[in-house]
């Protein structure tokens, strides 16, 4: 996952992810990585339309945005 996040940071490509929220519900997000720390990712969230911080251990699934999907 770190390689994918780092590549996204370098290329400014959007990623889509399934994220486990604090209330244990899943959330679909489209993001652009702005920075990385050991346990967190700072990204622009196209879903919330603001910069957000995501805990890496709460990311359930992540990958490149598929063409034709929201935010692509």
mmCIF file of N, CA and C in Angstrom:
data_model
loop_
_atom_site.group_PDB
_atom_site.id
_atom_site.type_symbol
_atom_site.label_atom_id
_atom_site.label_comp_id
_atom_site.label_asym_id
_atom_site.label_seq_id
_atom_site.Cartn_x
_atom_site.Cartn_y
_atom_site.Cartn_z
ATOM 1 N N UNK A 1 0.817 -1.188 0.000
ATOM 2 C CA UNK A 1 0.000 0.000 0.000
ATOM 3 C C UNK A 1 0.867 1.261 0.000
ATOM 4 N N UNK A 2 1.972 1.269 0.757
ATOM 5 C CA UNK A 2 2.830 2.450 0.812
ATOM 6 C C UNK A 2 3.376 2.820 -0.563
ATOM 7 N N UNK A 3 3.734 1.819 -1.371
ATOM 8 C CA UNK A 3 4.248 2.105 -2.717
ATOM 9 C C UNK A 3 3.184 2.773 -3.573
ATOM 10 N N UNK A 4 1.955 2.291 -3.489
ATOM 11 C CA UNK A 4 0.850 2.873 -4.243
ATOM 12 C C UNK A 4 0.597 4.314 -3.798
ATOM 13 N N UNK A 5 0.600 4.549 -2.503
ATOM 14 C CA UNK A 5 0.400 5.900 -1.983
ATOM 15 C C UNK A 5 1.534 6.827 -2.417
ATOM 16 N N UNK A 6 2.774 6.348 -2.338
ATOM 17 C CA UNK A 6 3.922 7.160 -2.735
ATOM 18 C C UNK A 6 3.874 7.480 -4.230
ATOM 19 N N UNK A 7 3.511 6.485 -5.048
ATOM 20 C CA UNK A 7 3.397 6.700 -6.495
ATOM 21 C C UNK A 7 2.305 7.734 -6.796
ATOM 22 N N UNK A 8 1.208 7.651 -6.077
ATOM 23 C CA UNK A 8 0.130 8.620 -6.246
ATOM 24 C C UNK A 8 0.591 10.027 -5.854
ATOM 25 N N UNK A 9 1.369 10.117 -4.795
ATOM 26 C CA UNK A 9 1.916 11.401 -4.363
ATOM 27 C C UNK A 9 2.798 12.003 -5.452
ATOM 28 N N UNK A 10 3.640 11.184 -6.066
ATOM 29 C CA UNK A 10 4.552 11.652 -7.113
ATOM 30 C C UNK A 10 3.826 12.043 -8.395
ATOM 31 N N UNK A 11 2.837 11.256 -8.792
ATOM 32 C CA UNK A 11 2.162 11.467 -10.081
ATOM 33 C C UNK A 11 0.897 12.305 -9.976
ATOM 34 N N UNK A 12 0.435 12.567 -8.747
ATOM 35 C CA UNK A 12 -0.794 13.326 -8.501
ATOM 36 C C UNK A 12 -2.036 12.630 -9.055
ATOM 37 N N UNK A 13 -1.972 11.311 -9.185
ATOM 38 C CA UNK A 13 -3.117 10.523 -9.653
ATOM 39 C C UNK A 13 -4.086 10.286 -8.501
ATOM 40 N N UNK A 14 -5.364 10.293 -8.828
ATOM 41 C CA UNK A 14 -6.399 10.037 -7.827
ATOM 42 C C UNK A 14 -6.449 8.555 -7.478
ATOM 43 N N UNK A 15 -6.829 8.297 -6.235
ATOM 44 C CA UNK A 15 -7.040 6.933 -5.763
ATOM 45 C C UNK A 15 -8.456 6.834 -5.209
ATOM 46 N N UNK A 16 -9.014 5.627 -5.275
ATOM 47 C CA UNK A 16 -10.287 5.385 -4.603
ATOM 48 C C UNK A 16 -10.026 4.401 -3.481
ATOM 49 N N UNK A 17 -10.718 4.613 -2.381
ATOM 50 C CA UNK A 17 -10.475 3.729 -1.244
ATOM 51 C C UNK A 17 -11.764 3.469 -0.479
ATOM 52 N N UNK A 18 -11.744 2.360 0.218
ATOM 53 C CA UNK A 18 -12.771 2.037 1.194
ATOM 54 C C UNK A 18 -12.102 2.222 2.548
ATOM 55 N N UNK A 19 -12.694 3.055 3.361
ATOM 56 C CA UNK A 19 -12.102 3.471 4.629
ATOM 57 C C UNK A 19 -13.045 3.129 5.777
ATOM 58 N N UNK A 20 -12.484 2.626 6.859
ATOM 59 C CA UNK A 20 -13.271 2.319 8.049
ATOM 60 C C UNK A 20 -13.319 3.556 8.941
ATOM 61 N N UNK A 21 -14.516 4.098 9.095
ATOM 62 C CA UNK A 21 -14.686 5.300 9.902
ATOM 63 C C UNK A 21 -14.602 4.969 11.390
ATOM 64 N N UNK A 22 -14.497 6.004 12.202
ATOM 65 C CA UNK A 22 -14.408 5.847 13.657
ATOM 66 C C UNK A 22 -15.627 5.103 14.208
ATOM 67 N N UNK A 23 -16.793 5.286 13.575
ATOM 68 C CA UNK A 23 -18.017 4.628 14.046
ATOM 69 C C UNK A 23 -18.176 3.210 13.483
ATOM 70 N N UNK A 24 -17.092 2.659 12.928
ATOM 71 C CA UNK A 24 -17.050 1.300 12.362
ATOM 72 C C UNK A 24 -17.900 1.111 11.115
ATOM 73 N N UNK A 25 -18.259 2.183 10.448
ATOM 74 C CA UNK A 25 -18.957 2.097 9.170
ATOM 75 C C UNK A 25 -17.934 2.327 8.064
ATOM 76 N N UNK A 26 -18.168 1.718 6.906
ATOM 77 C CA UNK A 26 -17.245 1.916 5.793
ATOM 78 C C UNK A 26 -17.663 3.137 4.986
ATOM 79 N N UNK A 27 -16.673 3.740 4.351
ATOM 80 C CA UNK A 27 -16.890 4.945 3.566
ATOM 81 C C UNK A 27 -16.068 4.853 2.287
ATOM 82 N N UNK A 28 -16.687 5.175 1.147
ATOM 83 C CA UNK A 28 -15.986 5.216 -0.137
ATOM 84 C C UNK A 28 -15.450 6.625 -0.325
ATOM 85 N N UNK A 29 -14.171 6.743 -0.641
ATOM 86 C CA UNK A 29 -13.541 8.055 -0.833
ATOM 87 C C UNK A 29 -12.701 8.057 -2.104
ATOM 88 N N UNK A 30 -12.687 9.195 -2.777
ATOM 89 C CA UNK A 30 -11.751 9.444 -3.868
ATOM 90 C C UNK A 30 -10.804 10.512 -3.345
ATOM 91 N N UNK A 31 -9.496 10.215 -3.394
ATOM 92 C CA UNK A 31 -8.508 11.108 -2.790
ATOM 93 C C UNK A 31 -7.355 11.404 -3.746
ATOM 94 N N UNK A 32 -6.630 12.484 -3.437
ATOM 95 C CA UNK A 32 -5.337 12.775 -4.063
ATOM 96 C C UNK A 32 -4.352 12.964 -2.916
ATOM 97 N N UNK A 33 -3.327 12.133 -2.881
ATOM 98 C CA UNK A 33 -2.356 12.150 -1.782
ATOM 99 C C UNK A 33 -1.528 13.435 -1.836
ATOM 100 N N UNK A 34 -1.438 14.106 -0.692
ATOM 101 C CA UNK A 34 -0.650 15.329 -0.565
ATOM 102 C C UNK A 34 0.590 15.123 0.294
ATOM 103 N N UNK A 35 0.546 14.127 1.180
ATOM 104 C CA UNK A 35 1.671 13.859 2.066
ATOM 105 C C UNK A 35 1.481 12.535 2.774
ATOM 106 N N UNK A 36 2.589 12.015 3.288
ATOM 107 C CA UNK A 36 2.549 10.724 3.974
ATOM 108 C C UNK A 36 3.382 10.791 5.245
ATOM 109 N N UNK A 37 2.892 10.116 6.255
ATOM 110 C CA UNK A 37 3.623 9.900 7.495
ATOM 111 C C UNK A 37 3.646 8.396 7.730
ATOM 112 N N UNK A 38 4.324 7.966 8.756
ATOM 113 C CA UNK A 38 4.450 6.529 9.015
ATOM 114 C C UNK A 38 3.093 5.841 9.137
ATOM 115 N N UNK A 39 2.161 6.476 9.842
ATOM 116 C CA UNK A 39 0.864 5.827 10.087
ATOM 117 C C UNK A 39 -0.337 6.586 9.521
ATOM 118 N N UNK A 40 -0.092 7.682 8.808
ATOM 119 C CA UNK A 40 -1.193 8.510 8.301
ATOM 120 C C UNK A 40 -0.927 8.999 6.880
ATOM 121 N N UNK A 41 -2.017 9.309 6.199
ATOM 122 C CA UNK A 41 -1.955 9.871 4.849
ATOM 123 C C UNK A 41 -2.718 11.189 4.871
ATOM 124 N N UNK A 42 -2.105 12.232 4.359
ATOM 125 C CA UNK A 42 -2.794 13.504 4.199
ATOM 126 C C UNK A 42 -3.199 13.576 2.738
ATOM 127 N N UNK A 43 -4.477 13.838 2.489
ATOM 128 C CA UNK A 43 -4.973 13.806 1.118
ATOM 129 C C UNK A 43 -6.126 14.777 0.937
ATOM 130 N N UNK A 44 -6.276 15.255 -0.300
ATOM 131 C CA UNK A 44 -7.481 15.996 -0.635
ATOM 132 C C UNK A 44 -8.562 14.965 -0.885
ATOM 133 N N UNK A 45 -9.679 15.091 -0.194
ATOM 134 C CA UNK A 45 -10.800 14.162 -0.333
ATOM 135 C C UNK A 45 -11.844 14.808 -1.244
ATOM 136 N N UNK A 46 -12.057 14.203 -2.412
ATOM 137 C CA UNK A 46 -13.038 14.728 -3.353
ATOM 138 C C UNK A 46 -14.463 14.493 -2.852
ATOM 139 N N UNK A 47 -14.648 13.542 -1.960
ATOM 140 C CA UNK A 47 -15.962 13.273 -1.385
ATOM 141 C C UNK A 47 -16.363 14.406 -0.438
ATOM 142 N N UNK A 48 -15.447 14.792 0.441
ATOM 143 C CA UNK A 48 -15.708 15.853 1.428
ATOM 144 C C UNK A 48 -15.319 17.246 0.928
ATOM 145 N N UNK A 49 -14.561 17.276 -0.183
ATOM 146 C CA UNK A 49 -14.086 18.536 -0.766
ATOM 147 C C UNK A 49 -13.221 19.341 0.212
ATOM 148 N N UNK A 50 -12.319 18.611 0.880
ATOM 149 C CA UNK A 50 -11.378 19.261 1.790
ATOM 150 C C UNK A 50 -10.201 18.329 2.072
ATOM 151 N N UNK A 51 -9.131 18.897 2.601
ATOM 152 C CA UNK A 51 -7.963 18.103 2.983
ATOM 153 C C UNK A 51 -8.309 17.331 4.251
ATOM 154 N N UNK A 52 -7.994 16.038 4.231
ATOM 155 C CA UNK A 52 -8.302 15.149 5.354
ATOM 156 C C UNK A 52 -7.065 14.327 5.709
ATOM 157 N N UNK A 53 -7.027 13.818 6.923
ATOM 158 C CA UNK A 53 -5.978 12.906 7.369
ATOM 159 C C UNK A 53 -6.614 11.545 7.597
ATOM 160 N N UNK A 54 -6.015 10.511 6.994
ATOM 161 C CA UNK A 54 -6.536 9.152 7.100
ATOM 162 C C UNK A 54 -5.492 8.264 7.774
ATOM 163 N N UNK A 55 -5.925 7.455 8.729
ATOM 164 C CA UNK A 55 -5.035 6.482 9.353
ATOM 165 C C UNK A 55 -4.856 5.311 8.390
ATOM 166 N N UNK A 56 -3.609 4.934 8.147
ATOM 167 C CA UNK A 56 -3.336 3.837 7.211
ATOM 168 C C UNK A 56 -3.982 2.531 7.649
ATOM 169 N N UNK A 57 -4.008 2.273 8.953
ATOM 170 C CA UNK A 57 -4.564 0.996 9.407
ATOM 171 C C UNK A 57 -6.090 0.934 9.299
ATOM 172 N N UNK A 58 -6.718 2.040 8.917
ATOM 173 C CA UNK A 58 -8.172 2.066 8.722
ATOM 174 C C UNK A 58 -8.552 1.974 7.237
ATOM 175 N N UNK A 59 -7.548 1.942 6.352
ATOM 176 C CA UNK A 59 -7.807 1.798 4.919
ATOM 177 C C UNK A 59 -8.011 0.316 4.632
ATOM 178 N N UNK A 60 -9.212 -0.035 4.192
ATOM 179 C CA UNK A 60 -9.545 -1.433 3.929
ATOM 180 C C UNK A 60 -9.165 -1.846 2.516
ATOM 181 N N UNK A 61 -9.272 -0.918 1.566
ATOM 182 C CA UNK A 61 -8.981 -1.198 0.163
ATOM 183 C C UNK A 61 -8.611 0.115 -0.505
ATOM 184 N N UNK A 62 -7.621 0.055 -1.416
ATOM 185 C CA UNK A 62 -7.221 1.274 -2.116
ATOM 186 C C UNK A 62 -6.653 0.908 -3.477
ATOM 187 N N UNK A 63 -6.910 1.756 -4.468
ATOM 188 C CA UNK A 63 -6.397 1.513 -5.807
ATOM 189 C C UNK A 63 -6.654 2.710 -6.700
ATOM 190 N N UNK A 64 -6.127 2.665 -7.927
ATOM 191 C CA UNK A 64 -6.351 3.758 -8.871
ATOM 192 C C UNK A 64 -7.844 3.904 -9.178
ATOM 193 N N UNK A 65 -8.272 5.128 -9.418
ATOM 194 C CA UNK A 65 -9.666 5.375 -9.792
ATOM 195 C C UNK A 65 -9.912 4.749 -11.156
ATOM 196 N N UNK A 66 -10.987 3.989 -11.253
ATOM 197 C CA UNK A 66 -11.368 3.360 -12.519
ATOM 198 C C UNK A 66 -12.101 4.388 -13.377
ATOM 199 N N UNK A 67 -11.794 4.427 -14.668
ATOM 200 C CA UNK A 67 -12.450 5.380 -15.569
ATOM 201 C C UNK A 67 -13.958 5.186 -15.520
ATOM 202 N N UNK A 68 -14.668 6.294 -15.574
ATOM 203 C CA UNK A 68 -16.119 6.242 -15.550
ATOM 204 C C UNK A 68 -16.714 6.286 -14.159
ATOM 205 N N UNK A 69 -15.865 6.210 -13.138
ATOM 206 C CA UNK A 69 -16.356 6.275 -11.753
ATOM 207 C C UNK A 69 -16.295 7.713 -11.262
ATOM 208 N N UNK A 70 -16.971 7.970 -10.170
ATOM 209 C CA UNK A 70 -16.992 9.291 -9.559
ATOM 210 C C UNK A 70 -15.570 9.806 -9.332
ATOM 211 N N UNK A 71 -15.336 11.052 -9.719
ATOM 212 C CA UNK A 71 -14.052 11.668 -9.459
ATOM 213 C C UNK A 71 -12.970 11.341 -10.466
ATOM 214 N N UNK A 72 -13.259 10.489 -11.453
ATOM 215 C CA UNK A 72 -12.243 10.096 -12.435
ATOM 216 C C UNK A 72 -11.982 11.201 -13.423
#
